[in-house]
PDB file of C-alpha atoms in Angstrom:
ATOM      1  CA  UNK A  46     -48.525  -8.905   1.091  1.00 54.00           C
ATOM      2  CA  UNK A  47     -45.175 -10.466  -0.661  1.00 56.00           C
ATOM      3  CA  UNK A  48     -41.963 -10.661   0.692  1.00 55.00           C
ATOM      4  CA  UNK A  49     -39.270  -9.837  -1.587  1.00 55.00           C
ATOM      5  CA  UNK A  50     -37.019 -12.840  -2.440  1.00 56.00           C
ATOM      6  CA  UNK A  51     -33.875 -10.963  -3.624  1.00 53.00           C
ATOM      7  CA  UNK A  52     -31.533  -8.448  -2.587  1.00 53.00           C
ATOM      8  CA  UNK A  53     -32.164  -6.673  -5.731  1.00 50.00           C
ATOM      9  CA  UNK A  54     -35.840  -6.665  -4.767  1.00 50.00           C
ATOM     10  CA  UNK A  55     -34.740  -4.988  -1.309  1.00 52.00           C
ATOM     11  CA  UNK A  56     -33.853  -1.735  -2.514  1.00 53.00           C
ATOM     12  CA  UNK A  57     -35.212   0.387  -5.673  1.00 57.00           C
ATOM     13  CA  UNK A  58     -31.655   0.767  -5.854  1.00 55.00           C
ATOM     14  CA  UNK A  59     -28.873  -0.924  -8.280  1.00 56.00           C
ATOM     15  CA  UNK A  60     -25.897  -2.632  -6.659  1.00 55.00           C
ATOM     16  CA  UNK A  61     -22.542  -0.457  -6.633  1.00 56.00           C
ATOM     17  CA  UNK A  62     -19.943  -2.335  -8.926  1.00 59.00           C
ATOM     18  CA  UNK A  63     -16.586  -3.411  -7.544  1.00 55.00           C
ATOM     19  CA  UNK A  64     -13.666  -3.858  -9.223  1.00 51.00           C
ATOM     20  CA  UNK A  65     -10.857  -5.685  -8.166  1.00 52.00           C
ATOM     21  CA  UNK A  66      -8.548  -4.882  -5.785  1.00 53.00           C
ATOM     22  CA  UNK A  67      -5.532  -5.854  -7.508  1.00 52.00           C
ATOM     23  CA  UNK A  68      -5.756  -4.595 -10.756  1.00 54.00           C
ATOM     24  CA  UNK A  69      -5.160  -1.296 -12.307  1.00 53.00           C
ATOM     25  CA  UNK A  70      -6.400   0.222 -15.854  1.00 58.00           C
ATOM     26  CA  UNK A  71      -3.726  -0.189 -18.525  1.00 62.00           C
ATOM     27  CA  UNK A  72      -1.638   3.187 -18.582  1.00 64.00           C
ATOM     28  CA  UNK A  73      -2.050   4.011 -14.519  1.00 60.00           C
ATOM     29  CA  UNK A  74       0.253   3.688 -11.959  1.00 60.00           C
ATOM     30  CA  UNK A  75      -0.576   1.027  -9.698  1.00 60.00           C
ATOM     31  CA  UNK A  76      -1.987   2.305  -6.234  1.00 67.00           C
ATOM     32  CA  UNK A  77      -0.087   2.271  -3.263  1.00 66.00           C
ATOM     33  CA  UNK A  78      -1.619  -0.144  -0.430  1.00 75.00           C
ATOM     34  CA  UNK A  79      -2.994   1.377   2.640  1.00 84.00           C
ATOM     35  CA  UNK A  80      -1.108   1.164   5.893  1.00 85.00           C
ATOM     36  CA  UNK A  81      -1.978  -2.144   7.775  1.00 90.00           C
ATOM     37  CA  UNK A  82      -3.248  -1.521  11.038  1.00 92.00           C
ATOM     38  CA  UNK A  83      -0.513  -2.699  12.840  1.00 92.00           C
ATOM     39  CA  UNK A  84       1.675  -0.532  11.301  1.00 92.00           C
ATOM     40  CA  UNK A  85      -1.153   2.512  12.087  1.00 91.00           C
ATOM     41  CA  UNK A  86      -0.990   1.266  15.407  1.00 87.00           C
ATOM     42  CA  UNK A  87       2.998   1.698  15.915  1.00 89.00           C
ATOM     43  CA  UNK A  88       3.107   5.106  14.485  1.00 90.00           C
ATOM     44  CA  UNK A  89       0.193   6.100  17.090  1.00 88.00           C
ATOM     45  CA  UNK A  90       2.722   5.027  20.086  1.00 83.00           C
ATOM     46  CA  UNK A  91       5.837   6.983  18.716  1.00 88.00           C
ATOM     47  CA  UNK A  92       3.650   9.857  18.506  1.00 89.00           C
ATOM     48  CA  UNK A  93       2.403   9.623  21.847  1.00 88.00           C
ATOM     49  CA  UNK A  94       5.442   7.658  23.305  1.00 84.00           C
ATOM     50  CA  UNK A  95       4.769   9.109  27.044  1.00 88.00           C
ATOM     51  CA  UNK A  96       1.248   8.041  26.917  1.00 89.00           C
ATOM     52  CA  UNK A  97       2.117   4.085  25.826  1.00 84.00           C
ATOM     53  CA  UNK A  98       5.346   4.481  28.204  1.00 88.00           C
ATOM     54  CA  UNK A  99       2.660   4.848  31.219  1.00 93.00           C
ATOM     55  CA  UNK A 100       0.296   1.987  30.357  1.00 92.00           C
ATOM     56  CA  UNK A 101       3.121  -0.394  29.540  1.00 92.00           C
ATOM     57  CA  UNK A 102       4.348   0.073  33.027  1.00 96.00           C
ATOM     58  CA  UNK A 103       0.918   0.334  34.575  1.00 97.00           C
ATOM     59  CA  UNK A 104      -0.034  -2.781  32.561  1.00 98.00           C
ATOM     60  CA  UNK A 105       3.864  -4.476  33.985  1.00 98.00           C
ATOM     61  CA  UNK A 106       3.505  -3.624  37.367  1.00 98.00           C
ATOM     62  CA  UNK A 107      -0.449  -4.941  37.042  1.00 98.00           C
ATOM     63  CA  UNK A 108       0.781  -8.363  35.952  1.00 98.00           C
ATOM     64  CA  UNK A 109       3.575  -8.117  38.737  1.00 98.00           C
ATOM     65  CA  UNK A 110       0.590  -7.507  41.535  1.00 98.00           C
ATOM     66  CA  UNK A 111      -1.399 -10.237  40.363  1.00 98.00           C
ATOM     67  CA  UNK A 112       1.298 -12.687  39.841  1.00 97.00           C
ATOM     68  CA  UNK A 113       2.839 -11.613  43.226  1.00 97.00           C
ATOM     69  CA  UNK A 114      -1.200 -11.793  44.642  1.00 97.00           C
ATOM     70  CA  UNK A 115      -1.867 -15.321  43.325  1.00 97.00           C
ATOM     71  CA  UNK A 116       1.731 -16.864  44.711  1.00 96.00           C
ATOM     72  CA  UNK A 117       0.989 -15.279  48.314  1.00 96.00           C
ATOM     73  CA  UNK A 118      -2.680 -16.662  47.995  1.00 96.00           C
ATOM     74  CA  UNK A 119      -1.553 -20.173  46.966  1.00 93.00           C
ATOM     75  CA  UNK A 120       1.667 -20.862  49.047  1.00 87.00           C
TER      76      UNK A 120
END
């Protein structure tokens, strides 16, 4: 039985074409870029400001506790 050697042995299947990501067909508007993830990620916490509010602090008073923890330990 023979292995196939290429990807275009794998599948039955042509490969998709890509086109660039930076280039747009003469006579269109150029497409707007997608949001970056960081700036996903800030919109997410204005929308749910009381929910980040809470872990911030949880995740400050955490730090706090272990800092305060590991000074007491090692004194």
């Amino acid at each position: 039985m023979s292995h196939p050697s290429t990807p275009s042995e794998l599948s039955d299947q042509p490969a998709p074409e890509t086109a660039p990501l930076t280039e747009s067909e003469p006579g269109e508007a150029p497409k707007s870029p997608q949001d970056s993830y960081v700036k996903l990620a800030m919109r997410n916490m204005v929308r749910k400001r009381g929910t980040s509010l809470k872990h911030f602090f949880l995740t400050t008073a955490g730090l706090l506790g272990l800092l305060v923890g590991l000074a007491y330990l090692t004194r």
